[in-house]
PDB file of C-alpha atoms and ligand atoms in Angstrom:
ATOM      1  CA  UNK A   1     104.661 119.428 109.224  1.00  0.00           C
ATOM      2  CA  UNK A   2     104.473 115.833 110.242  1.00  0.00           C
ATOM      3  CA  UNK A   3     106.106 113.401 107.665  1.00  0.00           C
ATOM      4  CA  UNK A   4     103.669 109.899 107.907  1.00  0.00           C
ATOM      5  CA  UNK A   5     105.271 107.494 105.608  1.00  0.00           C
ATOM      6  CA  UNK A   6     102.254 105.288 103.690  1.00  0.00           C
ATOM      7  CA  UNK A   7     103.692 102.167 103.418  1.00  0.00           C
ATOM      8  CA  UNK A   8     102.078  99.846 100.212  1.00  0.00           C
ATOM      9  CA  UNK A   9     103.581  96.639 101.222  1.00  0.00           C
ATOM     10  CA  UNK A  10     103.010  95.167  97.647  1.00  0.00           C
ATOM     11  CA  UNK A  11     105.142  96.415  94.594  1.00  0.00           C
ATOM     12  CA  UNK A  12     102.470  98.031  92.289  1.00  0.00           C
ATOM     13  CA  UNK A  13     103.913 100.794  92.125  1.00  0.00           C
ATOM     14  CA  UNK A  14     100.649 102.308  90.740  1.00  0.00           C
ATOM     15  CA  UNK A  15      98.344 101.199  93.165  1.00  0.00           C
ATOM     16  CA  UNK A  16     101.130 102.902  96.235  1.00  0.00           C
ATOM     17  CA  UNK A  17     100.375 106.573  93.982  1.00  0.00           C
ATOM     18  CA  UNK A  18      96.290 105.362  94.392  1.00  0.00           C
ATOM     19  CA  UNK A  19      97.126 105.145  98.083  1.00  0.00           C
ATOM     20  CA  UNK A  20      99.165 108.072  98.312  1.00  0.00           C
ATOM     21  CA  UNK A  21      96.116 110.498  96.870  1.00  0.00           C
ATOM     22  CA  UNK A  22      93.826 109.078  99.445  1.00  0.00           C
ATOM     23  CA  UNK A  23      96.004 109.554 102.111  1.00  0.00           C
ATOM     24  CA  UNK A  24      96.938 113.120 100.883  1.00  0.00           C
ATOM     25  CA  UNK A  25      93.354 113.664 100.414  1.00  0.00           C
ATOM     26  CA  UNK A  26      92.441 113.150 104.163  1.00  0.00           C
ATOM     27  CA  UNK A  27      95.706 114.739 105.209  1.00  0.00           C
ATOM     28  CA  UNK A  28      95.403 117.998 107.911  1.00  0.00           C
ATOM     29  CA  UNK A  29      97.443 120.830 106.240  1.00  0.00           C
ATOM     30  CA  UNK A  30     100.640 120.436 108.288  1.00  0.00           C
ATOM     31  CA  UNK A  31     100.919 116.534 107.289  1.00  0.00           C
ATOM     32  CA  UNK A  32     103.032 115.464 104.774  1.00  0.00           C
ATOM     33  CA  UNK A  33     102.181 112.201 103.124  1.00  0.00           C
ATOM     34  CA  UNK A  34     105.325 110.029 101.663  1.00  0.00           C
ATOM     35  CA  UNK A  35     103.532 106.842 100.560  1.00  0.00           C
ATOM     36  CA  UNK A  36     106.300 104.009  99.173  1.00  0.00           C
ATOM     37  CA  UNK A  37     106.570 100.277  98.389  1.00  0.00           C
ATOM     38  CA  UNK A  38     108.875  97.836  98.344  1.00  0.00           C
ATOM     39  CA  UNK A  39     111.258  96.786  95.656  1.00  0.00           C
ATOM     40  CA  UNK A  40     111.411  93.318  96.377  1.00  0.00           C
ATOM     41  CA  UNK A  41     108.552  91.420  97.162  1.00  0.00           C
ATOM     42  CA  UNK A  42     105.204  90.489  95.462  1.00  0.00           C
ATOM     43  CA  UNK A  43     102.882  92.285  93.128  1.00  0.00           C
ATOM     44  CA  UNK A  44      99.907  91.736  95.284  1.00  0.00           C
ATOM     45  CA  UNK A  45      98.984  90.342  98.536  1.00  0.00           C
ATOM     46  CA  UNK A  46      96.623  87.131  98.301  1.00  0.00           C
ATOM     47  CA  UNK A  47      98.074  84.058 100.980  1.00  0.00           C
ATOM     48  CA  UNK A  48      99.523  83.648 103.937  1.00  0.00           C
ATOM     49  CA  UNK A  49     102.905  83.441 101.786  1.00  0.00           C
ATOM     50  CA  UNK A  50     102.399  86.707 100.377  1.00  0.00           C
ATOM     51  CA  UNK A  51     102.384  87.903 104.123  1.00  0.00           C
ATOM     52  CA  UNK A  52     104.726  86.489 105.012  1.00  0.00           C
ATOM     53  CA  UNK A  53     107.228  88.082 102.446  1.00  0.00           C
ATOM     54  CA  UNK A  54     106.081  91.002 102.077  1.00  0.00           C
ATOM     55  CA  UNK A  55     106.536  91.597 106.212  1.00  0.00           C
ATOM     56  CA  UNK A  56     110.249  91.859 105.493  1.00  0.00           C
ATOM     57  CA  UNK A  57     109.634  94.843 102.539  1.00  0.00           C
ATOM     58  CA  UNK A  58     107.699  96.510 105.267  1.00  0.00           C
ATOM     59  CA  UNK A  59     110.935  96.337 107.588  1.00  0.00           C
ATOM     60  CA  UNK A  60     112.987  97.625 105.307  1.00  0.00           C
ATOM     61  CA  UNK A  61     110.619 100.965 104.532  1.00  0.00           C
ATOM     62  CA  UNK A  62     110.241 101.674 108.021  1.00  0.00           C
ATOM     63  CA  UNK A  63     114.491 101.198 108.298  1.00  0.00           C
ATOM     64  CA  UNK A  64     114.701 103.676 105.177  1.00  0.00           C
ATOM     65  CA  UNK A  65     111.863 105.996 107.107  1.00  0.00           C
ATOM     66  CA  UNK A  66     114.176 106.155 110.637  1.00  0.00           C
ATOM     67  CA  UNK A  67     116.909 107.516 108.532  1.00  0.00           C
ATOM     68  CA  UNK A  68     114.591 110.110 106.552  1.00  0.00           C
ATOM     69  CA  UNK A  69     113.172 110.898 110.371  1.00  0.00           C
ATOM     70  CA  UNK A  70     109.425 109.790 109.490  1.00  0.00           C
ATOM     71  CA  UNK A  71     106.954 110.901 112.530  1.00  0.00           C
ATOM     72  CA  UNK A  72     104.080 108.127 112.062  1.00  0.00           C
ATOM     73  CA  UNK A  73     103.901 104.480 109.726  1.00  0.00           C
ATOM     74  CA  UNK A  74     100.916 102.801 108.018  1.00  0.00           C
ATOM     75  CA  UNK A  75     100.959  99.717 106.654  1.00  0.00           C
ATOM     76  CA  UNK A  76      98.358 100.026 104.084  1.00  0.00           C
ATOM     77  CA  UNK A  77      97.434  96.232 103.311  1.00  0.00           C
ATOM     78  CA  UNK A  78      94.429  94.526 105.103  1.00  0.00           C
ATOM     79  CA  UNK A  79      96.362  91.653 106.247  1.00  0.00           C
ATOM     80  CA  UNK A  80      99.057  94.252 108.476  1.00  0.00           C
ATOM     81  CA  UNK A  81     101.768  92.390 107.476  1.00  0.00           C
ATOM     82  CA  UNK A  82     105.169  93.348 109.655  1.00  0.00           C
ATOM     83  CA  UNK A  83     103.259  95.486 112.111  1.00  0.00           C
ATOM     84  CA  UNK A  84     104.741  94.715 115.580  1.00  0.00           C
ATOM     85  CA  UNK A  85     108.103  93.649 113.830  1.00  0.00           C
ATOM     86  CA  UNK A  86     107.971  97.408 112.432  1.00  0.00           C
ATOM     87  CA  UNK A  87     106.848  99.167 115.495  1.00  0.00           C
ATOM     88  CA  UNK A  88     110.116  97.109 117.158  1.00  0.00           C
ATOM     89  CA  UNK A  89     112.202  99.341 114.915  1.00  0.00           C
ATOM     90  CA  UNK A  90     110.589 102.811 116.001  1.00  0.00           C
ATOM     91  CA  UNK A  91     109.459 105.153 118.361  1.00  0.00           C
ATOM     92  CA  UNK A  92     106.766 106.075 116.227  1.00  0.00           C
ATOM     93  CA  UNK A  93     103.292 105.098 115.889  1.00  0.00           C
ATOM     94  CA  UNK A  94     103.110 102.260 113.287  1.00  0.00           C
ATOM     95  CA  UNK A  95      99.368 101.906 111.984  1.00  0.00           C
ATOM     96  CA  UNK A  96      97.655  99.204 110.041  1.00  0.00           C
ATOM     97  CA  UNK A  97      94.758  99.549 107.973  1.00  0.00           C
ATOM     98  CA  UNK A  98      92.865  96.680 109.258  1.00  0.00           C
ATOM     99  CA  UNK A  99      93.227  97.998 112.892  1.00  0.00           C
ATOM    100  CA  UNK A 100      92.676 101.272 111.823  1.00  0.00           C
ATOM    101  CA  UNK A 101      89.526 100.220 110.178  1.00  0.00           C
ATOM    102  CA  UNK A 102      87.866  98.132 112.797  1.00  0.00           C
ATOM    103  CA  UNK A 103      88.920 100.652 115.292  1.00  0.00           C
ATOM    104  CA  UNK A 104      86.845 103.173 113.873  1.00  0.00           C
ATOM    105  CA  UNK A 105      83.746 101.204 112.687  1.00  0.00           C
ATOM    106  CA  UNK A 106      83.091 100.037 116.531  1.00  0.00           C
ATOM    107  CA  UNK A 107      82.835 104.165 117.220  1.00  0.00           C
ATOM    108  CA  UNK A 108      80.238 104.272 114.458  1.00  0.00           C
ATOM    109  CA  UNK A 109      78.082 101.169 114.612  1.00  0.00           C
ATOM    110  CA  UNK A 110      77.572  98.341 116.909  1.00  0.00           C
ATOM    111  CA  UNK A 111      78.134  95.799 114.314  1.00  0.00           C
ATOM    112  CA  UNK A 112      80.199  95.740 110.646  1.00  0.00           C
ATOM    113  CA  UNK A 113      81.162  93.571 108.117  1.00  0.00           C
ATOM    114  CA  UNK A 114      84.132  93.837 105.850  1.00  0.00           C
ATOM    115  CA  UNK A 115      84.035  92.764 102.307  1.00  0.00           C
ATOM    116  CA  UNK A 116      87.812  92.334 101.119  1.00  0.00           C
ATOM    117  CA  UNK A 117      88.824  90.733  97.778  1.00  0.00           C
ATOM    118  CA  UNK A 118      89.934  87.165  97.286  1.00  0.00           C
ATOM    119  CA  UNK A 119      87.355  84.675  99.664  1.00  0.00           C
ATOM    120  CA  UNK A 120      90.971  82.897 100.915  1.00  0.00           C
ATOM    121  CA  UNK A 121      92.330  86.050 102.339  1.00  0.00           C
ATOM    122  CA  UNK A 122      88.691  86.416 104.505  1.00  0.00           C
ATOM    123  CA  UNK A 123      90.664  84.078 107.538  1.00  0.00           C
ATOM    124  CA  UNK A 124      93.244  86.753 107.526  1.00  0.00           C
ATOM    125  CA  UNK A 125      91.407  89.533 108.360  1.00  0.00           C
ATOM    126  CA  UNK A 126      89.178  87.101 110.804  1.00  0.00           C
ATOM    127  CA  UNK A 127      92.304  86.283 112.377  1.00  0.00           C
ATOM    128  CA  UNK A 128      93.289  90.357 113.098  1.00  0.00           C
ATOM    129  CA  UNK A 129      89.349  90.424 114.521  1.00  0.00           C
ATOM    130  CA  UNK A 130      90.396  88.301 116.842  1.00  0.00           C
ATOM    131  CA  UNK A 131      93.833  89.324 117.673  1.00  0.00           C
ATOM    132  CA  UNK A 132      92.881  92.798 118.448  1.00  0.00           C
ATOM    133  CA  UNK A 133      89.876  92.165 120.209  1.00  0.00           C
ATOM    134  CA  UNK A 134      87.034  93.334 117.624  1.00  0.00           C
ATOM    135  CA  UNK A 135      85.935  89.911 116.831  1.00  0.00           C
ATOM    136  CA  UNK A 136      82.292  90.194 118.530  1.00  0.00           C
ATOM    137  CA  UNK A 137      81.701  93.386 116.693  1.00  0.00           C
ATOM    138  CA  UNK A 138      82.509  91.820 113.022  1.00  0.00           C
ATOM    139  CA  UNK A 139      79.566  90.076 111.716  1.00  0.00           C
ATOM    140  CA  UNK A 140      81.271  88.385 108.790  1.00  0.00           C
ATOM    141  CA  UNK A 141      84.345  88.861 106.634  1.00  0.00           C
ATOM    142  CA  UNK A 142      82.929  89.069 102.952  1.00  0.00           C
ATOM    143  CA  UNK A 143      84.460  88.579  99.528  1.00  0.00           C
ATOM    144  CA  UNK A 144      83.703  89.933  96.281  1.00  0.00           C
ATOM    145  CA  UNK A 145      85.736  87.263  94.615  1.00  0.00           C
ATOM    146  CA  UNK A 146      88.029  89.671  92.652  1.00  0.00           C
ATOM    147  CA  UNK A 147      92.262  89.155  92.710  1.00  0.00           C
ATOM    148  CA  UNK A 148      93.694  92.100  93.982  1.00  0.00           C
ATOM    149  CA  UNK A 149      95.074  93.792  90.455  1.00  0.00           C
ATOM    150  CA  UNK A 150      91.531  93.746  89.207  1.00  0.00           C
ATOM    151  CA  UNK A 151      91.347  96.611  91.046  1.00  0.00           C
ATOM    152  CA  UNK A 152      93.720  98.020  88.601  1.00  0.00           C
ATOM    153  CA  UNK A 153      93.042  96.288  85.882  1.00  0.00           C
ATOM    154  CA  UNK A 154      89.532  95.961  85.558  1.00  0.00           C
ATOM    155  CA  UNK A 155      88.612  98.939  87.943  1.00  0.00           C
ATOM    156  CA  UNK A 156      84.503  99.139  86.703  1.00  0.00           C
ATOM    157  CA  UNK A 157      84.092  95.118  87.526  1.00  0.00           C
ATOM    158  CA  UNK A 158      85.682  95.410  90.437  1.00  0.00           C
ATOM    159  CA  UNK A 159      83.447  98.386  91.818  1.00  0.00           C
ATOM    160  CA  UNK A 160      80.771  96.498  90.564  1.00  0.00           C
ATOM    161  CA  UNK A 161      81.076  93.390  92.898  1.00  0.00           C
ATOM    162  CA  UNK A 162      82.636  95.131  95.577  1.00  0.00           C
ATOM    163  CA  UNK A 163      79.525  96.879  95.633  1.00  0.00           C
ATOM    164  CA  UNK A 164      77.369  93.911  94.944  1.00  0.00           C
ATOM    165  CA  UNK A 165      78.391  92.293  98.384  1.00  0.00           C
ATOM    166  CA  UNK A 166      78.557  95.073 100.464  1.00  0.00           C
ATOM    167  CA  UNK A 167      74.966  95.087  99.286  1.00  0.00           C
ATOM    168  CA  UNK A 168      74.753  91.879 100.590  1.00  0.00           C
ATOM    169  CA  UNK A 169      75.865  92.267 103.904  1.00  0.00           C
ATOM    170  CA  UNK A 170      73.742  95.123 104.653  1.00  0.00           C
ATOM    171  CA  UNK A 171      70.911  93.369 103.730  1.00  0.00           C
ATOM    172  CA  UNK A 172      71.847  90.123 105.721  1.00  0.00           C
ATOM    173  CA  UNK A 173      74.229  90.499 108.131  1.00  0.00           C
ATOM    174  CA  UNK A 174      72.285  93.359 110.409  1.00  0.00           C
ATOM    175  CA  UNK A 175      74.869  95.903 110.421  1.00  0.00           C
ATOM    176  CA  UNK A 176      75.816  99.619 110.754  1.00  0.00           C
ATOM    177  CA  UNK A 177      78.883 100.267 108.620  1.00  0.00           C
ATOM    178  CA  UNK A 178      81.228  98.367 105.901  1.00  0.00           C
ATOM    179  CA  UNK A 179      84.536  98.119 106.092  1.00  0.00           C
ATOM    180  CA  UNK A 180      86.472  98.121 103.143  1.00  0.00           C
ATOM    181  CA  UNK A 181      89.188  95.498 103.242  1.00  0.00           C
ATOM    182  CA  UNK A 182      92.126  96.337 100.895  1.00  0.00           C
ATOM    183  CA  UNK A 183      94.361  98.919 100.192  1.00  0.00           C
ATOM    184  CA  UNK A 184      93.747  99.243  96.717  1.00  0.00           C
ATOM    185  CA  UNK A 185      89.833  99.865  97.521  1.00  0.00           C
ATOM    186  CA  UNK A 186      91.198 103.116  99.129  1.00  0.00           C
ATOM    187  CA  UNK A 187      89.777 105.519  96.041  1.00  0.00           C
ATOM    188  CA  UNK A 188      86.106 103.738  96.159  1.00  0.00           C
ATOM    189  CA  UNK A 189      85.325 105.059  99.335  1.00  0.00           C
ATOM    190  CA  UNK A 190      82.810 107.586  98.583  1.00  0.00           C
ATOM    191  CA  UNK A 191      81.310 106.244  95.298  1.00  0.00           C
ATOM    192  CA  UNK A 192      80.644 102.950  97.512  1.00  0.00           C
ATOM    193  CA  UNK A 193      79.054 104.787 100.151  1.00  0.00           C
ATOM    194  CA  UNK A 194      76.629 106.266  97.394  1.00  0.00           C
ATOM    195  CA  UNK A 195      76.168 103.102  96.291  1.00  0.00           C
ATOM    196  CA  UNK A 196      75.498 101.234  99.451  1.00  0.00           C
ATOM    197  CA  UNK A 197      73.705 103.834 101.558  1.00  0.00           C
ATOM    198  CA  UNK A 198      76.120 102.329 104.557  1.00  0.00           C
ATOM    199  CA  UNK A 199      78.752 103.970 106.323  1.00  0.00           C
ATOM    200  CA  UNK A 200      81.961 103.074 104.265  1.00  0.00           C
ATOM    201  CA  UNK A 201      85.603 103.086 106.998  1.00  0.00           C
ATOM    202  CA  UNK A 202      88.500 102.996 104.562  1.00  0.00           C
ATOM    203  CA  UNK A 203      91.347 101.934 106.371  1.00  0.00           C
ATOM    204  CA  UNK A 204      94.342 103.922 104.716  1.00  0.00           C
ATOM    205  CA  UNK A 205      92.452 107.282 105.614  1.00  0.00           C
ATOM    206  CA  UNK A 206      91.392 105.533 108.812  1.00  0.00           C
ATOM    207  CA  UNK A 207      94.976 104.839 109.245  1.00  0.00           C
ATOM    208  CA  UNK A 208      96.230 108.939 108.591  1.00  0.00           C
ATOM    209  CA  UNK A 209      93.840 110.105 110.925  1.00  0.00           C
ATOM    210  CA  UNK A 210      94.926 108.370 113.781  1.00  0.00           C
ATOM    211  CA  UNK A 211      98.815 108.502 113.039  1.00  0.00           C
ATOM    212  CA  UNK A 212      98.101 112.479 113.167  1.00  0.00           C
ATOM    213  CA  UNK A 213      96.015 112.206 116.061  1.00  0.00           C
ATOM    214  CA  UNK A 214      98.847 110.108 118.090  1.00  0.00           C
ATOM    215  CA  UNK A 215     101.692 112.378 116.839  1.00  0.00           C
ATOM    216  CA  UNK A 216      99.521 115.553 118.237  1.00  0.00           C
ATOM    217  CA  UNK A 217      99.821 113.900 121.462  1.00  0.00           C
ATOM    218  CA  UNK A 218     103.063 113.063 121.566  1.00  0.00           C
ATOM    219  CA  UNK A 219     102.251 109.193 121.828  1.00  0.00           C
ATOM    220  CA  UNK A 220     104.882 107.057 119.898  1.00  0.00           C
ATOM    221  CA  UNK A 221     105.050 103.047 120.124  1.00  0.00           C
ATOM    222  CA  UNK A 222     105.621 101.899 123.551  1.00  0.00           C
ATOM    223  CA  UNK A 223     109.624 101.166 123.489  1.00  0.00           C
ATOM    224  CA  UNK A 224     109.182  98.880 127.334  1.00  0.00           C
ATOM    225  CA  UNK A 225     108.201  94.950 127.030  1.00  0.00           C
ATOM    226  CA  UNK A 226     107.993  93.596 123.505  1.00  0.00           C
ATOM    227  CA  UNK A 227     108.374  96.265 121.190  1.00  0.00           C
ATOM    228  CA  UNK A 228     111.153  97.154 122.480  1.00  0.00           C
ATOM    229  CA  UNK A 229     113.948  97.840 119.876  1.00  0.00           C
ATOM    230  CA  UNK A 230     115.449  94.238 119.289  1.00  0.00           C
ATOM    231  CA  UNK A 231     118.309  92.964 120.838  1.00  0.00           C
ATOM    232  CA  UNK A 232     121.701  93.640 118.997  1.00  0.00           C
ATOM    233  CA  UNK A 233     122.348  90.612 116.711  1.00  0.00           C
ATOM    234  CA  UNK A 234     123.719  89.599 113.585  1.00  0.00           C
ATOM    235  CA  UNK A 235     122.101  88.282 110.426  1.00  0.00           C
ATOM    236  CA  UNK A 236     123.273  86.437 107.567  1.00  0.00           C
ATOM    237  CA  UNK A 237     122.885  86.305 104.002  1.00  0.00           C
ATOM    238  CA  UNK A 238     120.911  88.514 101.839  1.00  0.00           C
ATOM    239  CA  UNK A 239     119.828  89.900 105.235  1.00  0.00           C
ATOM    240  CA  UNK A 240     123.367  90.651 106.910  1.00  0.00           C
ATOM    241  CA  UNK A 241     122.215  94.514 106.432  1.00  0.00           C
ATOM    242  CA  UNK A 242     119.256  94.004 108.671  1.00  0.00           C
ATOM    243  CA  UNK A 243     121.758  92.976 111.883  1.00  0.00           C
ATOM    244  CA  UNK A 244     122.269  95.457 114.651  1.00  0.00           C
ATOM    245  CA  UNK A 245     125.327  95.322 116.149  1.00  0.00           C
ATOM    246  CA  UNK A 246     125.820  95.976 119.849  1.00  0.00           C
ATOM    247  CA  UNK A 247     126.433  99.466 120.899  1.00  0.00           C
ATOM    248  CA  UNK A 248     124.282 101.028 117.808  1.00  0.00           C
ATOM    249  CA  UNK A 249     122.088 103.418 118.760  1.00  0.00           C
ATOM    250  CA  UNK A 250     118.335 103.194 117.904  1.00  0.00           C
ATOM    251  CA  UNK A 251     117.922 106.655 115.327  1.00  0.00           C
ATOM    252  CA  UNK A 252     116.104 109.461 117.882  1.00  0.00           C
ATOM    253  CA  UNK A 253     116.949 112.506 115.450  1.00  0.00           C
ATOM    254  CA  UNK A 254     115.046 115.243 116.286  1.00  0.00           C
ATOM    255  CA  UNK A 255     111.551 112.951 116.894  1.00  0.00           C
ATOM    256  CA  UNK A 256     112.753 112.067 120.416  1.00  0.00           C
ATOM    257  CA  UNK A 257     111.343 115.896 120.932  1.00  0.00           C
ATOM    258  CA  UNK A 258     108.139 115.143 119.334  1.00  0.00           C
ATOM    259  CA  UNK A 259     107.755 111.806 121.130  1.00  0.00           C
ATOM    260  CA  UNK A 260     107.157 111.404 124.642  1.00  0.00           C
ATOM    261  CA  UNK A 261     109.899 109.472 125.745  1.00  0.00           C
ATOM    262  CA  UNK A 262     109.541 107.947 128.867  1.00  0.00           C
ATOM    263  CA  UNK A 263     111.962 106.413 130.696  1.00  0.00           C
ATOM    264  CA  UNK A 264     115.383 104.546 129.579  1.00  0.00           C
TER     265      UNK A 264
HETATM  266  C1  5HY B   1      96.060  94.555 100.346  1.00  0.00           C
HETATM  267  N1  5HY B   1      96.045  92.369  99.364  1.00  0.00           N
HETATM  268  O1  5HY B   1      95.100  95.597 101.049  1.00  0.00           O
HETATM  269  C2  5HY B   1      95.536  93.289 100.405  1.00  0.00           C
HETATM  270  C3  5HY B   1      94.373  92.353 100.315  1.00  0.00           C
HETATM  271  C4  5HY B   1      93.758  91.222 100.781  1.00  0.00           C
HETATM  272  O2  5HY B   1      97.936  93.635  97.943  1.00  0.00           O
HETATM  273  N2  5HY B   1      96.853  94.794  99.853  1.00  0.00           N
HETATM  274  C5  5HY B   1      97.113  93.731  99.166  1.00  0.00           C
HETATM  275  O3  5HY B   1      93.039  90.992  99.910  1.00  0.00           O
HETATM  276  O4  5HY B   1      94.004  91.037 101.412  1.00  0.00           O
END
């Protein structure tokens, strides 16, 4: 059984549950999905500030997952908050939904556009496109101009605004596919696909299938170079528990047998 931990970095439990349902709908028979969110942090992530704070919650959830023997992690927020920090903490694959969606979109189209929530978060997706090397493939990052929690509180209106922006992208951007730019849209993929008439790539489900592929190939996060486990270090104050004492062996558990551990 492959255990994939899907982490919703915001603290809205209803969105976490929705994301977990979407992940389970595409998971293979031998995959167990557990969906969690941090106890502390923003109820939605709509700014650089929200992203920074939520990253602490992401690494806390990965540390908990290491104790649970999780085989792979999905960071289910379109800003991929804490992605590289999380990768330092584990040998398991850690996949952000934006990164996953971009990869799959380039496999089915030469050009795609992103439709996210608020216009102020578009630059976050634009930064990721450049960071991951997909900027040339993305025509435009668009926003439906809906607060993230409208996906929970006013889903009908949110759906209509997302579809309208997707249709503008289809008719104006010269694209072959749409990428949904929010983990909270994970339950809308089929309905948006039908309404828009383009392939729609959704990050949570894309990340789950990529995680399954990496686990089946026994490929995990490299521990050679910048993603090696953090150097032992004392942390102070409210982060004291995040410190690693010299000699603390990183959790290996039975996963070492499943991830091709090279060298060390
Ligand atoms: C997300 N915020 O996927 C992002 C969407 C965004 O709380 N979950 C959030 O607009 O960046």
